[in-house]
PDB file of C-alpha atoms in Angstrom:
ATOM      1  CA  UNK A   1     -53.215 -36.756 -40.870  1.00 87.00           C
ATOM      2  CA  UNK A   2     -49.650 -37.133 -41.351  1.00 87.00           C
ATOM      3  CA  UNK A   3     -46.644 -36.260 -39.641  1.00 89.00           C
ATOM      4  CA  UNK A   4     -44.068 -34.175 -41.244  1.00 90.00           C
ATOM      5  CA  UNK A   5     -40.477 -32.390 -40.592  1.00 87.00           C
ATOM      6  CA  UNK A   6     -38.928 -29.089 -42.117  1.00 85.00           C
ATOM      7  CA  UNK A   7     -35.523 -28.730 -40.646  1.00 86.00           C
ATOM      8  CA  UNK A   8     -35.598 -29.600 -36.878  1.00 87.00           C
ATOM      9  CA  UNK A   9     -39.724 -28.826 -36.719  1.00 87.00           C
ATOM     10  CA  UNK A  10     -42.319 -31.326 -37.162  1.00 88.00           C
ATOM     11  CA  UNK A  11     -45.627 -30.481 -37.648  1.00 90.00           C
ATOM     12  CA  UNK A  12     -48.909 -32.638 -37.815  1.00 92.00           C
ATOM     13  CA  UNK A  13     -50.332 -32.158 -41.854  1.00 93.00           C
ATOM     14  CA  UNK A  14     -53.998 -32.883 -42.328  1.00 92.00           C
ATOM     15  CA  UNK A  15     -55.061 -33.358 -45.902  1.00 93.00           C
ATOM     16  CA  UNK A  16     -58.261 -33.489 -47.924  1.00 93.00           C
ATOM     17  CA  UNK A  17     -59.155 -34.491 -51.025  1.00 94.00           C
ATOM     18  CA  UNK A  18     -60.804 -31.232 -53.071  1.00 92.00           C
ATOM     19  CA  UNK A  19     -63.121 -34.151 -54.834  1.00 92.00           C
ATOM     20  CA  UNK A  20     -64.448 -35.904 -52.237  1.00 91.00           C
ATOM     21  CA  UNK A  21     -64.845 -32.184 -50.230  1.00 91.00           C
ATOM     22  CA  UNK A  22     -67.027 -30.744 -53.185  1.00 90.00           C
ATOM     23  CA  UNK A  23     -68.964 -34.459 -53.758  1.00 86.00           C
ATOM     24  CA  UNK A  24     -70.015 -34.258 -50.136  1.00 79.00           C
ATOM     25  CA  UNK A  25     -71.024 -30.718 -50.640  1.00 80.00           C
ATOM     26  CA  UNK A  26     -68.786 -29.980 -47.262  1.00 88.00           C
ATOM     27  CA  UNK A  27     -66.996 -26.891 -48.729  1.00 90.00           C
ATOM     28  CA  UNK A  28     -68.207 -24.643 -46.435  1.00 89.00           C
ATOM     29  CA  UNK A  29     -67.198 -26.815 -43.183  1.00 90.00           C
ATOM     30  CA  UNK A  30     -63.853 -26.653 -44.385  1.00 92.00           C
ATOM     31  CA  UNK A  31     -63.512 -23.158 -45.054  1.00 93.00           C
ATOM     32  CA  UNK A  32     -65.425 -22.001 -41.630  1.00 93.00           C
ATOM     33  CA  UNK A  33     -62.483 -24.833 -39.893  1.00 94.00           C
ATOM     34  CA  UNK A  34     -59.482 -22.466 -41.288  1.00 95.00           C
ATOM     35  CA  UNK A  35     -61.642 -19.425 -40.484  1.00 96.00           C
ATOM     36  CA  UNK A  36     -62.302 -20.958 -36.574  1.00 96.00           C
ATOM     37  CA  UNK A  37     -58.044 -22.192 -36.843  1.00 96.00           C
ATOM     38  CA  UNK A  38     -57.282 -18.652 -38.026  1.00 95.00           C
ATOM     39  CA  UNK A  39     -59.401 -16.417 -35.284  1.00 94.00           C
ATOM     40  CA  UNK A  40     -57.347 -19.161 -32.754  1.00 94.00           C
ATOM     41  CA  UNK A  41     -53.788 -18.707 -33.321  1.00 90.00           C
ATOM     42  CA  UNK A  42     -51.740 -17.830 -30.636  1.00 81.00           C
ATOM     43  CA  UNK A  43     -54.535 -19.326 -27.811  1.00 86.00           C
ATOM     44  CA  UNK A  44     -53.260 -21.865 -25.970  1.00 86.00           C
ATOM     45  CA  UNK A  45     -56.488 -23.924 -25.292  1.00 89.00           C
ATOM     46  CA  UNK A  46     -56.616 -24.063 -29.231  1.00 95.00           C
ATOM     47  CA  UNK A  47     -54.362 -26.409 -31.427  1.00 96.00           C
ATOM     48  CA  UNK A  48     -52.584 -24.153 -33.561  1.00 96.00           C
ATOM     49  CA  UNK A  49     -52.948 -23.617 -37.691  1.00 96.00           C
ATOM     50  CA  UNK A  50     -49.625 -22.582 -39.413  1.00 94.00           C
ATOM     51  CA  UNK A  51     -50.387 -22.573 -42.465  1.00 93.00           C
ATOM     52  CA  UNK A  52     -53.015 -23.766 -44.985  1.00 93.00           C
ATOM     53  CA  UNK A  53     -52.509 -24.014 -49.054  1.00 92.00           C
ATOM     54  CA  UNK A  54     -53.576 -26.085 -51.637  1.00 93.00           C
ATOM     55  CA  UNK A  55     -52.535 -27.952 -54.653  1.00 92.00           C
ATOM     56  CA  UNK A  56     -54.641 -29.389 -57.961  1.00 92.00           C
ATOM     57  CA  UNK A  57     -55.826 -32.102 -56.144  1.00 94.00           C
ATOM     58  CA  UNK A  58     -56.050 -31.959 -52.138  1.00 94.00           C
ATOM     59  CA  UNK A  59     -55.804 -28.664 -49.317  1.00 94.00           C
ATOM     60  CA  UNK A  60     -53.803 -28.883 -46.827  1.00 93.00           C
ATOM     61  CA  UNK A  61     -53.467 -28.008 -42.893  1.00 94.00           C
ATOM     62  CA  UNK A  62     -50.285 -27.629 -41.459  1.00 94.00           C
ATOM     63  CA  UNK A  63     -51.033 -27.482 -37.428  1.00 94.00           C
ATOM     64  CA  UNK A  64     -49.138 -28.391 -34.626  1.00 94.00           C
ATOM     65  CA  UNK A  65     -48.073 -32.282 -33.284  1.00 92.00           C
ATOM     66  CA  UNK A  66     -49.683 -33.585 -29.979  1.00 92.00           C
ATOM     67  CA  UNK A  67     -46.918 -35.808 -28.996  1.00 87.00           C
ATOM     68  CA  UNK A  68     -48.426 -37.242 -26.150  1.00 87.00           C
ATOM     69  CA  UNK A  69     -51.840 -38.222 -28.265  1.00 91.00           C
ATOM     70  CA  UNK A  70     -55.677 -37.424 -27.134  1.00 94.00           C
ATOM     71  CA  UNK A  71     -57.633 -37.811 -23.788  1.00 95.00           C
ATOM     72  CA  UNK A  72     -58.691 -40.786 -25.331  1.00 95.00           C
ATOM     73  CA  UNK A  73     -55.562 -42.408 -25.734  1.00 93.00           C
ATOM     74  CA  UNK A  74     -54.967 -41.272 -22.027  1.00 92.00           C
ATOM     75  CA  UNK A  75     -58.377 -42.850 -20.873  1.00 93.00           C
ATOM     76  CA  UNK A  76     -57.480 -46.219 -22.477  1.00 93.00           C
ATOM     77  CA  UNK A  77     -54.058 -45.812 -20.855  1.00 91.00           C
ATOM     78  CA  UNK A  78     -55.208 -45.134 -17.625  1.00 90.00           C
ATOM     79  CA  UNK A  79     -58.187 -47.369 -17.322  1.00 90.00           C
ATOM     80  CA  UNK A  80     -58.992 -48.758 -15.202  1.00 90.00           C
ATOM     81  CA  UNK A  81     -56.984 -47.174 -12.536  1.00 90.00           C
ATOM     82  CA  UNK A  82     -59.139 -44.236 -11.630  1.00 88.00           C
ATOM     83  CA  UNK A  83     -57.855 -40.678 -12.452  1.00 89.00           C
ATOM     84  CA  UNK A  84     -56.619 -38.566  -9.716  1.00 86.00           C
ATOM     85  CA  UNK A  85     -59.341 -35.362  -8.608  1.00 86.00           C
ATOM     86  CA  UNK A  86     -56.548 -33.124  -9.910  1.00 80.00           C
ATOM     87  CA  UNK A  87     -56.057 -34.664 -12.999  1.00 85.00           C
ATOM     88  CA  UNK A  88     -59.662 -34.533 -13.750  1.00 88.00           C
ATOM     89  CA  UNK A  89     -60.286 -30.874 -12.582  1.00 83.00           C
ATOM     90  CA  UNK A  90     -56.923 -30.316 -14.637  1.00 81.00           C
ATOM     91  CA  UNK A  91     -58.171 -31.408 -17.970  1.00 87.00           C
ATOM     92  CA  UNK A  92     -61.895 -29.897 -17.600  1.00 88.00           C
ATOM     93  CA  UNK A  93     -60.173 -26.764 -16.517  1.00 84.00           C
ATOM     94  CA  UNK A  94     -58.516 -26.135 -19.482  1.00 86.00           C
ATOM     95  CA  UNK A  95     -61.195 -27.835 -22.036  1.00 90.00           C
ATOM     96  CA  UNK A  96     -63.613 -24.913 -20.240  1.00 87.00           C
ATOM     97  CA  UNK A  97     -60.800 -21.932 -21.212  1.00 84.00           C
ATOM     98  CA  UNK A  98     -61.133 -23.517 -24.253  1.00 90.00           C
ATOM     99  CA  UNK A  99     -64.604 -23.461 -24.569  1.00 92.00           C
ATOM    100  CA  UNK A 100     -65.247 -20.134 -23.970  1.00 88.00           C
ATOM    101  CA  UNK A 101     -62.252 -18.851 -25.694  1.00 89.00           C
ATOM    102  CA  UNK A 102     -64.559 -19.896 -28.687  1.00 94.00           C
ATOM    103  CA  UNK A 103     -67.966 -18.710 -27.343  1.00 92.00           C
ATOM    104  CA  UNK A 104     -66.393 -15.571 -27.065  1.00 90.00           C
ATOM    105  CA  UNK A 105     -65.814 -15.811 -30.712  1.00 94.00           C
ATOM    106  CA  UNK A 106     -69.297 -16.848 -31.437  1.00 96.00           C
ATOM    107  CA  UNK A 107     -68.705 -20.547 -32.486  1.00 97.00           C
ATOM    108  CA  UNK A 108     -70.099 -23.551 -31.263  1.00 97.00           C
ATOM    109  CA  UNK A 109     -67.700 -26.405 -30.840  1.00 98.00           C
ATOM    110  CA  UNK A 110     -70.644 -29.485 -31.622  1.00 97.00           C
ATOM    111  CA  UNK A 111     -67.622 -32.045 -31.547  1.00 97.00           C
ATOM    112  CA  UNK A 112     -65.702 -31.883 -27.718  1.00 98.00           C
ATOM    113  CA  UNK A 113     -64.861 -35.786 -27.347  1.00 98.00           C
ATOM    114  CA  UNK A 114     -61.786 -37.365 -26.020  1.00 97.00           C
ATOM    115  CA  UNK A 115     -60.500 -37.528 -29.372  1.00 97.00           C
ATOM    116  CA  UNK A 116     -60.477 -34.155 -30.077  1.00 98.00           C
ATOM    117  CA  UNK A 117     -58.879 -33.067 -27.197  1.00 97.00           C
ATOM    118  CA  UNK A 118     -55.091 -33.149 -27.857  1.00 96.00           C
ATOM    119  CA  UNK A 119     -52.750 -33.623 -25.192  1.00 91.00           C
ATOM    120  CA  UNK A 120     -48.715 -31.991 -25.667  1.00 88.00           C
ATOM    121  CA  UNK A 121     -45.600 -32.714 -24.390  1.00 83.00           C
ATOM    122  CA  UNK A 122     -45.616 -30.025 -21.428  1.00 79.00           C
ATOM    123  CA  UNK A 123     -48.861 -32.045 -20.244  1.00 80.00           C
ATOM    124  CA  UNK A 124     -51.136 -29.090 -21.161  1.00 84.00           C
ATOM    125  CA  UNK A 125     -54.503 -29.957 -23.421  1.00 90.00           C
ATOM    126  CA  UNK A 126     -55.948 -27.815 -26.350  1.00 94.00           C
ATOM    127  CA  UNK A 127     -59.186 -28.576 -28.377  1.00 97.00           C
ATOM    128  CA  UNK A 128     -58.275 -29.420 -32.034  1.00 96.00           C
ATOM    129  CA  UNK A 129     -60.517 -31.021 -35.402  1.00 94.00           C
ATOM    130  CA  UNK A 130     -63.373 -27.741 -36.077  1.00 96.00           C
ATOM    131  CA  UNK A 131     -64.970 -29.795 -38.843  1.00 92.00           C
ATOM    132  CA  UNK A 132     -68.340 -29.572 -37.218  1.00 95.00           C
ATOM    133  CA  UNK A 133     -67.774 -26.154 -35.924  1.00 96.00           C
ATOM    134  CA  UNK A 134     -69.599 -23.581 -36.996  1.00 95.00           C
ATOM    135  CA  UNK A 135     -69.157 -19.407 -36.282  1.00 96.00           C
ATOM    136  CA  UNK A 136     -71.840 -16.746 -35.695  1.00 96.00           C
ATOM    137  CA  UNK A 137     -74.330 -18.588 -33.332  1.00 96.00           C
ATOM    138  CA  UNK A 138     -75.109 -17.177 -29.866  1.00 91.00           C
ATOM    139  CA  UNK A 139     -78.471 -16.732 -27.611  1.00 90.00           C
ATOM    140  CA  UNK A 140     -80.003 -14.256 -30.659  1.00 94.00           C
ATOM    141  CA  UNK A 141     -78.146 -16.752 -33.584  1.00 96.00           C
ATOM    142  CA  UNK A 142     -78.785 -20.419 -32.920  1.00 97.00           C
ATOM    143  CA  UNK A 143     -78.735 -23.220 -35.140  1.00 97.00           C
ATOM    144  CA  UNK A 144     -80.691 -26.552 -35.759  1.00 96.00           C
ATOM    145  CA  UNK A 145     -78.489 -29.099 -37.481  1.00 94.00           C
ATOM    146  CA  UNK A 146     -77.933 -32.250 -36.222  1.00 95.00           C
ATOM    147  CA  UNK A 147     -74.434 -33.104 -35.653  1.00 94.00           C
ATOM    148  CA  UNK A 148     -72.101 -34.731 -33.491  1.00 96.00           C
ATOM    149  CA  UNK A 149     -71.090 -37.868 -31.856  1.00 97.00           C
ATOM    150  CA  UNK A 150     -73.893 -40.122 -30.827  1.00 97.00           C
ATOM    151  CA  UNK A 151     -72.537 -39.768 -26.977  1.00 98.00           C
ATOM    152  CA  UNK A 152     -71.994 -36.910 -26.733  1.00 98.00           C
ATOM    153  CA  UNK A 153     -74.975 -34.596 -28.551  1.00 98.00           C
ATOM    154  CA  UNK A 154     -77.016 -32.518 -25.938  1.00 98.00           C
ATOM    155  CA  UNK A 155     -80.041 -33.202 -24.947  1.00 98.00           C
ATOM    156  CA  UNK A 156     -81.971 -30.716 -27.246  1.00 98.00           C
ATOM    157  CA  UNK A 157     -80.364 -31.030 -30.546  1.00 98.00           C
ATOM    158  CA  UNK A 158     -82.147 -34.857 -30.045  1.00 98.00           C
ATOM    159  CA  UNK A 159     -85.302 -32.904 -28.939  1.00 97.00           C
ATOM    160  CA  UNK A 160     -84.863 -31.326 -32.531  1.00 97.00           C
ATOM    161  CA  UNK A 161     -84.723 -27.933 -31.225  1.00 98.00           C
ATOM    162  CA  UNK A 162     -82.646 -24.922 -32.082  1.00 98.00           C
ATOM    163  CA  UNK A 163     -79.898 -24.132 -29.687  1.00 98.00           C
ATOM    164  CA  UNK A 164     -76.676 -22.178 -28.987  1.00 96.00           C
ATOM    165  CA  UNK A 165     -73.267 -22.794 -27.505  1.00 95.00           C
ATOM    166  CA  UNK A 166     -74.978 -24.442 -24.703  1.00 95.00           C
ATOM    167  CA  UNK A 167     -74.702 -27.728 -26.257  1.00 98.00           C
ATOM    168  CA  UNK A 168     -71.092 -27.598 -25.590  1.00 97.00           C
ATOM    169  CA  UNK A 169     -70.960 -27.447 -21.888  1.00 95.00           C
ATOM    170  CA  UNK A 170     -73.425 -30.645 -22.145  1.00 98.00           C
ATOM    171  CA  UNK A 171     -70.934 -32.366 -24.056  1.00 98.00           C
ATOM    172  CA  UNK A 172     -67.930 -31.039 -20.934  1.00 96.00           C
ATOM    173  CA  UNK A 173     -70.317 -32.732 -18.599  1.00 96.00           C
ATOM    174  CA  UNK A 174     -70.141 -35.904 -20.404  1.00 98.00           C
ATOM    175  CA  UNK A 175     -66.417 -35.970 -20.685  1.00 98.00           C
ATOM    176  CA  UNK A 176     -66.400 -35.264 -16.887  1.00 96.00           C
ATOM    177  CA  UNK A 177     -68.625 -38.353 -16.589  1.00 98.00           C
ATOM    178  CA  UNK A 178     -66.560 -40.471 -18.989  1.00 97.00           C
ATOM    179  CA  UNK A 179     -63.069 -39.112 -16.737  1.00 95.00           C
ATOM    180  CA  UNK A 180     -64.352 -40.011 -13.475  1.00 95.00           C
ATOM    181  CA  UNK A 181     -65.836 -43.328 -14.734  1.00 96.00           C
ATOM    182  CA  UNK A 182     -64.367 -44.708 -17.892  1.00 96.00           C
ATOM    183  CA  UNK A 183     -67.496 -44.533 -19.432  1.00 96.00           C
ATOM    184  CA  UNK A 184     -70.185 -42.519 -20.879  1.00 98.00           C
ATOM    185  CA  UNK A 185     -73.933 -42.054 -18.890  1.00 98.00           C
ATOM    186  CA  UNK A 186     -75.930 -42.669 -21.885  1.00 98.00           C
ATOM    187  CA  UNK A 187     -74.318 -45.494 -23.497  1.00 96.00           C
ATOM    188  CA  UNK A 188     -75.987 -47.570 -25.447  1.00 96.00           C
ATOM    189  CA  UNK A 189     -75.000 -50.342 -28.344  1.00 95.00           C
ATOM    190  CA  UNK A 190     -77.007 -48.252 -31.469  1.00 96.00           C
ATOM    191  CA  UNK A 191     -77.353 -44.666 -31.639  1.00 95.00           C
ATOM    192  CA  UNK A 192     -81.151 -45.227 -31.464  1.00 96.00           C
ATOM    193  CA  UNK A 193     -81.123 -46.553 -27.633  1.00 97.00           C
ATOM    194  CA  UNK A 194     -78.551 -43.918 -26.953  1.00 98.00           C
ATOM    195  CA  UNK A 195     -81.189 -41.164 -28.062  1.00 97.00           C
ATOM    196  CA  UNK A 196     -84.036 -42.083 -25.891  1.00 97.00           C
ATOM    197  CA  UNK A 197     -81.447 -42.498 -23.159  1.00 97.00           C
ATOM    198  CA  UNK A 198     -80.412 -38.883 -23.363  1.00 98.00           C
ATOM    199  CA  UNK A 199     -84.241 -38.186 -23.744  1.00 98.00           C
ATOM    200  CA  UNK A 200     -85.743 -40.146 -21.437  1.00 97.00           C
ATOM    201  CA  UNK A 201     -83.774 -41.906 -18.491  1.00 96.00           C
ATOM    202  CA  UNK A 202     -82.370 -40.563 -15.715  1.00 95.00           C
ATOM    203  CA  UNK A 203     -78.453 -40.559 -14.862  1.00 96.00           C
ATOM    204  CA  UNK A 204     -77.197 -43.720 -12.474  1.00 95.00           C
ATOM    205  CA  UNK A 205     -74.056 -42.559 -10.259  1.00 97.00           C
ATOM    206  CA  UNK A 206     -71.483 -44.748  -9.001  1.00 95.00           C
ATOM    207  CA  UNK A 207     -71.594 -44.646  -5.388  1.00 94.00           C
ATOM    208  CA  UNK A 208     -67.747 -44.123  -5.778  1.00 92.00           C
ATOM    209  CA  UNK A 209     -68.497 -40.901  -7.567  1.00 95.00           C
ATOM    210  CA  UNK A 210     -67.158 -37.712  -5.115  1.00 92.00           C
ATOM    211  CA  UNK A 211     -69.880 -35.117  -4.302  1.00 90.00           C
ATOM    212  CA  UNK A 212     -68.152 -32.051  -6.214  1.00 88.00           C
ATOM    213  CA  UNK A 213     -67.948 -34.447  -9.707  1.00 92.00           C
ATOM    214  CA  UNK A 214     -71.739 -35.306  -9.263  1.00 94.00           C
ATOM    215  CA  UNK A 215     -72.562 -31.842  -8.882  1.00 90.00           C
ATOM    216  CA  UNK A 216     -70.515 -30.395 -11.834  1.00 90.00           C
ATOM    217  CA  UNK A 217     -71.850 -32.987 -13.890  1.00 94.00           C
ATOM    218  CA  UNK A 218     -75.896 -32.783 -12.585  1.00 94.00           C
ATOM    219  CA  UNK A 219     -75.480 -28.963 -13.379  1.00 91.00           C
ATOM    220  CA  UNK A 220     -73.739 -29.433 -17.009  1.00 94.00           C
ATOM    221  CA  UNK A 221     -76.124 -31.923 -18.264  1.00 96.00           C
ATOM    222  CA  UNK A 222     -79.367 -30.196 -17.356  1.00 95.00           C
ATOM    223  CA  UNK A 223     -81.767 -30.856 -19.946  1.00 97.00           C
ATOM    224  CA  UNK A 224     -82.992 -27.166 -20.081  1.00 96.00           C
ATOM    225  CA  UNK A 225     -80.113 -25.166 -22.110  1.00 94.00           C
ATOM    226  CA  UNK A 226     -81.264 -21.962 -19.934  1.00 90.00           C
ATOM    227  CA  UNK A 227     -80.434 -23.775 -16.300  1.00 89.00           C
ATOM    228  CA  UNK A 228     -77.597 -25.537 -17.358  1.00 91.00           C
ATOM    229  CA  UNK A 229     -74.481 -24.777 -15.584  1.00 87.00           C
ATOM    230  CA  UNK A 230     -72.449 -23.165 -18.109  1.00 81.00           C
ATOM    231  CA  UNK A 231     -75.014 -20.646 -19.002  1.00 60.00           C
ATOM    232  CA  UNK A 232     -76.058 -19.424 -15.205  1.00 50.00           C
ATOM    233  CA  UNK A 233     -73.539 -19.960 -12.558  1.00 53.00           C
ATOM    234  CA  UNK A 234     -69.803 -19.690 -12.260  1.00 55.00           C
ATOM    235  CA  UNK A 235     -68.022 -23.209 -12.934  1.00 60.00           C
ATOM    236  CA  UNK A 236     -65.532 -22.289  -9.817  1.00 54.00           C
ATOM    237  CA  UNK A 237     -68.441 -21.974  -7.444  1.00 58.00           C
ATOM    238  CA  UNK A 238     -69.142 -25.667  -7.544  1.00 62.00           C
ATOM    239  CA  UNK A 239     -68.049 -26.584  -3.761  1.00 57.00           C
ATOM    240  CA  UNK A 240     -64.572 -27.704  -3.680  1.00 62.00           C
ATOM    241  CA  UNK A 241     -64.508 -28.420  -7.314  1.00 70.00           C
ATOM    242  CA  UNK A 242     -61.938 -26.041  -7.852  1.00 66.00           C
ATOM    243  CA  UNK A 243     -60.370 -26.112  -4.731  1.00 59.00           C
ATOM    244  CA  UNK A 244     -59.006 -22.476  -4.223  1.00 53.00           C
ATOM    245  CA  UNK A 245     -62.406 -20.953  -5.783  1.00 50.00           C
ATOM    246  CA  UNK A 246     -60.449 -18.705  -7.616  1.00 51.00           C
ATOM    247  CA  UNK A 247     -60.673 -20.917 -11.361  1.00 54.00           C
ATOM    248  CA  UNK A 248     -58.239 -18.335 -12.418  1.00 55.00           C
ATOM    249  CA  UNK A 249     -55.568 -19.484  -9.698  1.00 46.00           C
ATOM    250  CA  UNK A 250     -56.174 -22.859  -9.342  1.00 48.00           C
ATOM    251  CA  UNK A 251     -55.907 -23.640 -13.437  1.00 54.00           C
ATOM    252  CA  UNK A 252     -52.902 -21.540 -13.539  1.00 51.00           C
ATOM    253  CA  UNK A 253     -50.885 -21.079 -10.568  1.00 45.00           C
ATOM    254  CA  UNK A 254     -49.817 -24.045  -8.175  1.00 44.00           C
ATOM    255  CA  UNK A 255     -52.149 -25.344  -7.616  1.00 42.00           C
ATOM    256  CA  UNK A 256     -53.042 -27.323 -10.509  1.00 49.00           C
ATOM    257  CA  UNK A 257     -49.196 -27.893 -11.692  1.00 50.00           C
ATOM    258  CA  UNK A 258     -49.276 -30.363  -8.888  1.00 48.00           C
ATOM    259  CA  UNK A 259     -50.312 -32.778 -11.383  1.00 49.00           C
ATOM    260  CA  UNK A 260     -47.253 -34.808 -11.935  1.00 47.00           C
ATOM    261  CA  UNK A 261     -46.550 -34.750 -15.874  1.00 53.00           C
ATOM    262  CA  UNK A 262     -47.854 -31.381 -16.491  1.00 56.00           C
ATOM    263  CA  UNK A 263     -45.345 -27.867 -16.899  1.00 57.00           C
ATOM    264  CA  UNK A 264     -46.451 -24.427 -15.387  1.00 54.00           C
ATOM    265  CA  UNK A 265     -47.632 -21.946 -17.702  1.00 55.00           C
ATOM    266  CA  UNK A 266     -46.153 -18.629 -17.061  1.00 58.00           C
ATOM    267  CA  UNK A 267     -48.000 -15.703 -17.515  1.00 55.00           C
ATOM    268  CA  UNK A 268     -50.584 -17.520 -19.465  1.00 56.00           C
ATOM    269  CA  UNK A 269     -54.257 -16.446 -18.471  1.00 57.00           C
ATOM    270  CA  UNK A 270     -57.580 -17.827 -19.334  1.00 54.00           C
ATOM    271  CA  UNK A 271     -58.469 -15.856 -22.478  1.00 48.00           C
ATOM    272  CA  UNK A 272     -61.723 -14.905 -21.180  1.00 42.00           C
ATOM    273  CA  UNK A 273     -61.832 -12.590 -17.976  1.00 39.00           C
ATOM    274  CA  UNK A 274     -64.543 -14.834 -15.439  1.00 38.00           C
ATOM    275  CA  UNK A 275     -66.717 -13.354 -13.306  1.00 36.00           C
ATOM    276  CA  UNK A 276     -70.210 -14.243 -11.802  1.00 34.00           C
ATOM    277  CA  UNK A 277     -72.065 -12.959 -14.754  1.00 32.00           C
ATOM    278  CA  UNK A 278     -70.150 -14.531 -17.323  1.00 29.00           C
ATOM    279  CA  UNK A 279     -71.574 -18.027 -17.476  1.00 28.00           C
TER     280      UNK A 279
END
């Protein structure tokens, strides 16, 4: 990825090589990443495509520049001086709008990791990099490839099963983890321990850890897709999580702009209207 300027704009330009694209038979993940880019524009929870073209020898993607760098330039930054409650519920809050903004859409992220969460200059976070993304999979349309970061894969693509959008809100339970912690619950040195971690072994919580965080995280990284939190109960009715219980108002209104680097949206909402049978 490089970053380039046309008159006073700069934009971040992502390049690929057509050869090594076609060698690794990976075609088809790039073309369903402009498709996903595409169905995003104009959502601000997604970083934003303006234009894609080609030449003989490499395609390009001309997106938007994150200025202030990825959650997990922010973790190494901030570590280990722990993150303040509103910073945390600030960053999830938005990752979720983002998440369902492409569940709605019928495409499963597979990839939600620090580094692909891109922060801006206003403070505000969008999801970016759709390379493992893939469209038209929902409860009657699931999938069975495994893919991923080691971390961060839910519990039953490991188990080798098929599975849905579900897998993403395992992944947003990690990243909670990781933001309240500094580090991941399964960790491991070799993605082999890591696996029978996420199969096998229980989660160990830092006494430190604040009831509300626990209980977010429990609920996203339920080993059974069909009682994970996500897919059955209203994020905002975790106690105190979002501390108005209105998700809408507290991502969006004053709540949340409380956090000290960040800029009020105006008359932004969260692209997907939330309700109790929603999730």
């Amino acid at each position: 990825v490089y970053l380039t300027k046309h008159g006073e704009s700069y934009y971040a330009m992502k390049t690929l090589r057509k050869n090594l694209v076609l060698e690794g038979q990976n075609l088809e993940y790039v073309k369903s990443e402009r498709d996903i880019l595409i169905q995003s524009r104009s959502n601000p929870f997604i970083v934003q495509l303006f234009y894609a073209f080609q030449n003989v020898e490499r395609l390009f993607f001309l997106m938007e520049v994150a200025r202030a760098g990825t959650l997990f330039n922010l973790l190494e930054y901030q570590a280990p001086k722990p993150f303040k409650q509103d910073q945390i519920v600030f960053h999830s809050g938005e990752i979720i709008c983002g998440l369902m903004f492409l569940h709605s859409k019928h495409i499963v992220y597979r990839d939600l990791k620090p580094e692909n969460v891109f922060i801006f200059e206003d403070g505000h976070v969008k999801l970016g990099d759709f390379g493992l993304a893939k469209e038209n999979v929902d409860k009657n349309h699931k999938t069975k490839t495994m893919c991923g970061t080691a971390e961060y894969i839910a519990y039953e693509i490991y188990h080798r099963d098929s599975y849905d959008e579900n897998v993403d809100w395992w992944s947003l339970g990690i990243l909670i983890f990781e933001l309240s912690t500094f580090k991941t619950p399964y960790y491991a040195n070799n993605s082999t321990d890591i696996t029978q971690n996420v199969l096998l072994n229980q989660i160990n919580y830092p006494e430190t850890m604040i009831k509300q965080n626990k209980q977010i995280i429990s609920g996203l990284l339920e080993r059974d897709p069909k009682q994970r939190l996500g897919n059955i109960i209203l994020l905002a009715r975790i106690p105190n999580y979002f501390p108005t219980g209105n998700f809408q108002y507290s991502l969006l209104a004053g709540y949340l702009s409380r956090v000290y680097y960040v800029k009020k949206m105006e008359n932004v909402e969260c692209p997907i209207a939330l309700d109790k049978h929603l999730l």
